[in-house]
C-alpha positions as a Markdown table, in Angstrom:
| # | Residue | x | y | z |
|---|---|---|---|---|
| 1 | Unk | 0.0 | 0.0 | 0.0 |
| 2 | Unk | 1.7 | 3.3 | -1.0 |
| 3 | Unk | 1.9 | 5.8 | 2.1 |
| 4 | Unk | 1.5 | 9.4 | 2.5 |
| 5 | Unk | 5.2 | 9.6 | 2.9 |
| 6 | Unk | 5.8 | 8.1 | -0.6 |
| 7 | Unk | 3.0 | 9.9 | -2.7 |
| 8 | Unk | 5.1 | 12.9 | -1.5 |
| 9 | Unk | 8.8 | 11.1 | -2.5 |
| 10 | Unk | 7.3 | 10.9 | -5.3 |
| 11 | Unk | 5.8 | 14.1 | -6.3 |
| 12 | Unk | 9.4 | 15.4 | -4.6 |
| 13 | Unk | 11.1 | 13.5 | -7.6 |
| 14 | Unk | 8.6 | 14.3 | -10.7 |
| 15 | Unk | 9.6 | 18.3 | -9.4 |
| 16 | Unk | 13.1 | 17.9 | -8.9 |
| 17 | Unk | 13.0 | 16.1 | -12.9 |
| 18 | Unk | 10.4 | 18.8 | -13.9 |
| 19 | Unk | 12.9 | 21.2 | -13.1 |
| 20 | Unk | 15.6 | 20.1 | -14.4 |
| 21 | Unk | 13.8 | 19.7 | -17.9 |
| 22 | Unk | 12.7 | 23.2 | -17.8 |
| 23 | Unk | 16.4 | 24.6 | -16.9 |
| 24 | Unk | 17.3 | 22.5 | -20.0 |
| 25 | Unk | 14.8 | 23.4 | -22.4 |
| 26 | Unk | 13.2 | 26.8 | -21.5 |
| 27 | Unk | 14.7 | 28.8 | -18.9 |
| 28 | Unk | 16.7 | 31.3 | -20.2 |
| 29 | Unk | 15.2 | 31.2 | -23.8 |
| 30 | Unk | 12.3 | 33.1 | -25.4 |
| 31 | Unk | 9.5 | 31.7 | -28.3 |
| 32 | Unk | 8.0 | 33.4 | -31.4 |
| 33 | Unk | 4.6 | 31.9 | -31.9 |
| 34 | Unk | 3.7 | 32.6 | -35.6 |
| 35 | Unk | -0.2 | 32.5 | -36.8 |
| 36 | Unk | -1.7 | 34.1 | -39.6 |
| 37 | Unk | -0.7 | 37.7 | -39.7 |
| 38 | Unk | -0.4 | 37.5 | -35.6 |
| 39 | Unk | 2.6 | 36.4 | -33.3 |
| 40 | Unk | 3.3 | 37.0 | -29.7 |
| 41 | Unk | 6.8 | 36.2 | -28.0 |
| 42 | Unk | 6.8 | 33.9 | -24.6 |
| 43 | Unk | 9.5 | 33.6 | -21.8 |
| 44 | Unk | 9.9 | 31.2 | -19.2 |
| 45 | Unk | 11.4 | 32.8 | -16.1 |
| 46 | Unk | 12.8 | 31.1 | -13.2 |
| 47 | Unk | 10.6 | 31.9 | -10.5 |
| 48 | Unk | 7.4 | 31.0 | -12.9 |
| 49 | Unk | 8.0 | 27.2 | -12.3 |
| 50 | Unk | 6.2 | 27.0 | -8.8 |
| 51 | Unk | 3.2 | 28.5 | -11.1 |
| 52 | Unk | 3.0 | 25.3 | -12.9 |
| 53 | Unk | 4.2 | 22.4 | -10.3 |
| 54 | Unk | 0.8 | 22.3 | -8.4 |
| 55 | Unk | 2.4 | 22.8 | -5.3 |
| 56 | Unk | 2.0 | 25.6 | -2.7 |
| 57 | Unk | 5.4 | 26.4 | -0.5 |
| 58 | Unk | 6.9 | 28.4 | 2.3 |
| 59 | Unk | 10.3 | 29.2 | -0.3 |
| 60 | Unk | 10.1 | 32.5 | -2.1 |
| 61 | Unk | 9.4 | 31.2 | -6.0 |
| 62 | Unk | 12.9 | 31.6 | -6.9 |
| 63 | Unk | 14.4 | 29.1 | -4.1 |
| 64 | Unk | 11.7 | 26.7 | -4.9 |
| 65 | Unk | 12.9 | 26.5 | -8.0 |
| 66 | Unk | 16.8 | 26.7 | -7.4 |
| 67 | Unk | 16.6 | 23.9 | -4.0 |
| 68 | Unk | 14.6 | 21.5 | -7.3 |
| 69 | Unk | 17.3 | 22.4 | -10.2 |
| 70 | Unk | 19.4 | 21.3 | -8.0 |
| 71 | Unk | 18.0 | 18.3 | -6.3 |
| 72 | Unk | 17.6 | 19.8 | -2.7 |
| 73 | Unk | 14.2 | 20.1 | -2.6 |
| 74 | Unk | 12.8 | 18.1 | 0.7 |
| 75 | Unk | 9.5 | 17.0 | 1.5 |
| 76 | Unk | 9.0 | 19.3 | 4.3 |
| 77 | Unk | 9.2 | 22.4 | 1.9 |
| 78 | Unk | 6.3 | 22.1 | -0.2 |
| 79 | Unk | 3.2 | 20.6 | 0.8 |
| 80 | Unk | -0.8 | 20.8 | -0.3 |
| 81 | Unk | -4.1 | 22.7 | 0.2 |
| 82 | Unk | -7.6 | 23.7 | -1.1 |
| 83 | Unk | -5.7 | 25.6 | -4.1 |
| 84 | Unk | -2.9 | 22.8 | -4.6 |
| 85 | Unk | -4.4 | 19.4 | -3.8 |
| 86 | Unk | -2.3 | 16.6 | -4.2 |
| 87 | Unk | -4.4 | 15.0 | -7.0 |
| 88 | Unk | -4.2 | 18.4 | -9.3 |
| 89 | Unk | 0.0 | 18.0 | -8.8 |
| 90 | Unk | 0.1 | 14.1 | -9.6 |
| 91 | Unk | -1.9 | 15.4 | -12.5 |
| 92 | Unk | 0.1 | 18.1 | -14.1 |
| 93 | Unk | 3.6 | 17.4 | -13.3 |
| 94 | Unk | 4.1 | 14.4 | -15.9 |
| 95 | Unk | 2.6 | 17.4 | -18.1 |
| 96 | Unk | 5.1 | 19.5 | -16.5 |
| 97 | Unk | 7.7 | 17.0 | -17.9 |
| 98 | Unk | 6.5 | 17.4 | -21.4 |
| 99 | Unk | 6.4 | 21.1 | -21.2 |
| 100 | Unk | 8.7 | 21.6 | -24.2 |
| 101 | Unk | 6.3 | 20.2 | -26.6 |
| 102 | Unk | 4.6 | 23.3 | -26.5 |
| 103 | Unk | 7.8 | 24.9 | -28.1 |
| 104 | Unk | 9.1 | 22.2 | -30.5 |
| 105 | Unk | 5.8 | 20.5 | -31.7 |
| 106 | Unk | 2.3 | 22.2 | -33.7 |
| 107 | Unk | 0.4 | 23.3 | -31.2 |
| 108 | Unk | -3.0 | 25.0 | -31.1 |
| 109 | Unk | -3.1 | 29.2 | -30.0 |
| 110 | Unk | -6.0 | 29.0 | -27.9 |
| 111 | Unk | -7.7 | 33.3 | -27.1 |
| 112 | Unk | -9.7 | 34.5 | -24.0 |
| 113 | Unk | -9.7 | 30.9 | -21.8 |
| 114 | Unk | -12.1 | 32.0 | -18.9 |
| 115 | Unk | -10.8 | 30.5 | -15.7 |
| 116 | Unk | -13.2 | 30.4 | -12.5 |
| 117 | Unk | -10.3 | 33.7 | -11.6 |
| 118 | Unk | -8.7 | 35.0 | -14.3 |
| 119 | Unk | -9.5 | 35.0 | -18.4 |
| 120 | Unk | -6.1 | 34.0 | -20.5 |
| 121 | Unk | -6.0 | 36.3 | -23.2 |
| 122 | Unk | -3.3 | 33.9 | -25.1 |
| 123 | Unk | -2.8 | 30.0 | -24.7 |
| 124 | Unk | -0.9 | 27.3 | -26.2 |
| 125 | Unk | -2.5 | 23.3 | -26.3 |
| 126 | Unk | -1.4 | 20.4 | -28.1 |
| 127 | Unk | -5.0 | 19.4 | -26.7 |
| 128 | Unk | -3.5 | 17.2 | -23.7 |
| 129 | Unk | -3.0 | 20.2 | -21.7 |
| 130 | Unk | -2.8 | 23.9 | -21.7 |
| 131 | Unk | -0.3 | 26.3 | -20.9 |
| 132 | Unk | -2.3 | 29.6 | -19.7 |
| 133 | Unk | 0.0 | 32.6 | -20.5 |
| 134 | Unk | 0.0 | 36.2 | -19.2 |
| 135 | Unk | 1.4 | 39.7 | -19.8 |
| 136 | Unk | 4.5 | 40.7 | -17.9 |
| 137 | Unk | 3.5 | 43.5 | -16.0 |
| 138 | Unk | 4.6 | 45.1 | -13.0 |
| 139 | Unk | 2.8 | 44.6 | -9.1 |
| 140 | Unk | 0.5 | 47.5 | -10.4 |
| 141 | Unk | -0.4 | 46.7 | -13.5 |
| 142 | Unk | 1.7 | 48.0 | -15.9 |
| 143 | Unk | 2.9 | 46.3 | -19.1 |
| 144 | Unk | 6.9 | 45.7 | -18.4 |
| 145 | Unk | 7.5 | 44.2 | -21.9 |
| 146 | Unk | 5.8 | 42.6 | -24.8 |
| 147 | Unk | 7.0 | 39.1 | -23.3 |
| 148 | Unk | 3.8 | 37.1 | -22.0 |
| 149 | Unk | 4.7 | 34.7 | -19.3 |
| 150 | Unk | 3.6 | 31.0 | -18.1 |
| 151 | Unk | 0.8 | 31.4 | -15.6 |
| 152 | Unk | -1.0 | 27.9 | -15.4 |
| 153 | Unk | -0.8 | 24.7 | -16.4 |
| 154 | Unk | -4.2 | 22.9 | -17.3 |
| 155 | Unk | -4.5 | 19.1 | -17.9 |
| 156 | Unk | -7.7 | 18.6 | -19.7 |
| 157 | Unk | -9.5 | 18.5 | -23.0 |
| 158 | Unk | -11.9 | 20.7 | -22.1 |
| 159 | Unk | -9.7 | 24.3 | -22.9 |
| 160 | Unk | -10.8 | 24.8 | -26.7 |
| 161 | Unk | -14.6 | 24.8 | -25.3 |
| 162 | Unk | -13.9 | 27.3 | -23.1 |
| 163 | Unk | -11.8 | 29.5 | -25.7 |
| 164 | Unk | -13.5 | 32.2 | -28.1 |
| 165 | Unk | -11.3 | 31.2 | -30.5 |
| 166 | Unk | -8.6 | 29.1 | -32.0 |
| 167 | Unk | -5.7 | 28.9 | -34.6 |
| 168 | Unk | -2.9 | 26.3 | -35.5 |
| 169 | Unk | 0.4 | 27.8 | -35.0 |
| 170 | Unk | 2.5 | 28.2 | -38.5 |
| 171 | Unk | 6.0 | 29.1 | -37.0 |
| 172 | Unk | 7.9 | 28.8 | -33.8 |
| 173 | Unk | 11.1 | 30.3 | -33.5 |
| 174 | Unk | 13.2 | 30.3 | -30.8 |
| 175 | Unk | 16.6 | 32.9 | -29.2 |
| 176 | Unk | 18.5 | 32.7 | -26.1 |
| 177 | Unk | 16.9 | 35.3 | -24.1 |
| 178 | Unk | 20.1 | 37.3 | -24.3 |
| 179 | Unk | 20.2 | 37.4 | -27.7 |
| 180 | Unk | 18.4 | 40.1 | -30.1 |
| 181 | Unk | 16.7 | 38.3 | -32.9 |
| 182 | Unk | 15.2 | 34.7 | -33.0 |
| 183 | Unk | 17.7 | 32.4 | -34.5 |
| 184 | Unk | 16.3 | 28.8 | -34.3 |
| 185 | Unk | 13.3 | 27.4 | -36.3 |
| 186 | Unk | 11.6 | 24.5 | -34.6 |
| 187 | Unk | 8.0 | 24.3 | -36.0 |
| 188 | Unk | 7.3 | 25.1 | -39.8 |
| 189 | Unk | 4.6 | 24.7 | -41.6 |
| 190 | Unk | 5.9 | 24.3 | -45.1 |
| 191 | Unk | 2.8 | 25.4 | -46.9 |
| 192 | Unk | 3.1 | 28.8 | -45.2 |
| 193 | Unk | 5.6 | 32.4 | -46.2 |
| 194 | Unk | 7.1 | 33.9 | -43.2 |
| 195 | Unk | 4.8 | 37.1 | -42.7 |
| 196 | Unk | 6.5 | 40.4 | -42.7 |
| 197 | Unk | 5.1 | 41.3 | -39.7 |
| 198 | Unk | 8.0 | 39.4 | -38.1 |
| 199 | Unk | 10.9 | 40.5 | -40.2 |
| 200 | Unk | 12.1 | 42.9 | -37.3 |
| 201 | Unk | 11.9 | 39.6 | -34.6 |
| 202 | Unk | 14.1 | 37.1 | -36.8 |
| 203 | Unk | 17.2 | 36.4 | -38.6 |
| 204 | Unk | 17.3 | 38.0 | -42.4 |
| 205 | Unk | 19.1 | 34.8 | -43.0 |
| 206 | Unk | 15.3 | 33.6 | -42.8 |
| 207 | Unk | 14.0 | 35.9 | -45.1 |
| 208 | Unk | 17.0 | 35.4 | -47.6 |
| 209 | Unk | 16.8 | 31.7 | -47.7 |
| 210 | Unk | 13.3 | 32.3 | -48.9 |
| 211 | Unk | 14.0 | 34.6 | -51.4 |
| 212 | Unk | 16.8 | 32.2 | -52.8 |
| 213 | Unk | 14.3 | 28.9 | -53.2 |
């Protein structure tokens, strides 16, 4: 019979991998989503990880994050409530694992999710789950950057319902966070040009290899 004490060992251990996925993949990098004539950029900052792990913790954000990077995380520093039951975090965080699907695979763009709290003005699916996105702004409401940020995680198939509307993604392109234009192509759809609208975001060496096809 599995214990209290080892539901949490384990739900220590899909973090601790979680985290180490999304140091790998994500942290420290920013995404061009390309639909249509539309595109918005995402960013995955450090201390936006607790957001998505289904967990609720005494640590600031950022040391929950850092103690799981680095394997340090113990069982006595996170633990569940109302908000974070144990049966929503057994739930997301194999989702959690496969974050980087949302980056490197055709996904949907899902517009205006309305949450029981908040409405999601932009969301990505691959229609497992649902990464709820929000604008970075400041502690008062001010717009810090075009950058929107990951906000919630949702496991369930119920997000394009709930949506006013929907589009397949054409392009995702991806930069080191550091870096000034988007470098890396990871999701093409071959049918599709490369809108101008983006020229300004991206390499010209994307631009130029189309013009010499």
């Amino acid at each position: 019979m599995t214990t209290k004490t080892d539901k949490k060992k384990a739900i220590r251990q899909d973090i601790i991998d979680s985290a180490g996925i999304y140091s790998q993949n994500l942290a420290g990098k920013a995404f061009l989503y390309v639909y249509g004539e539309e595109f918005f950029e995402v960013s995955f900052p450090v201390d936006h990880f607790l957001h998505l792990a289904g967990v609720e913790t005494h640590l600031s954000a950022k040391d929950f994050y850092k103690n799981a990077k680095k394997g340090k995380l113990t069982d006595s520093q996170f633990y569940f409530d109302v908000r974070h039951p144990y049966a929503n975090a057994k739930k997301k965080l194999p989702c959690l694992k496969r974050l980087p699907e949302l980056t490197n695979d055709t996904v949907c763009i899902l517009k205006d999710i309305q949450t029981v709290t908040i409405i999601y003005k932009l969301s990505v699916t691959n229609l497992e789950f649902t990464l709820g996105l929000t604008e970075n702004t400041d502690i008062h409401g001010n717009k810090i950057n075009d950058f929107f940020l990951p906000m919630s995680l949702r496991v369930e198939d119920s997000s394009v319902e709930k949506s006013n509307d929907g589009d397949i993604v054409d392009f995702i392109f991806a930069k080191d966070a550091s870096r000034d234009k988007y470098v890396f192509l990871l999701v093409e759809d071959k049918r599709k040009s490369i809108p101008e609208c983006i020229k300004h975001l991206i390499s010209p060496s994307f631009y130029n290899n189309e013009t010499n096809e």
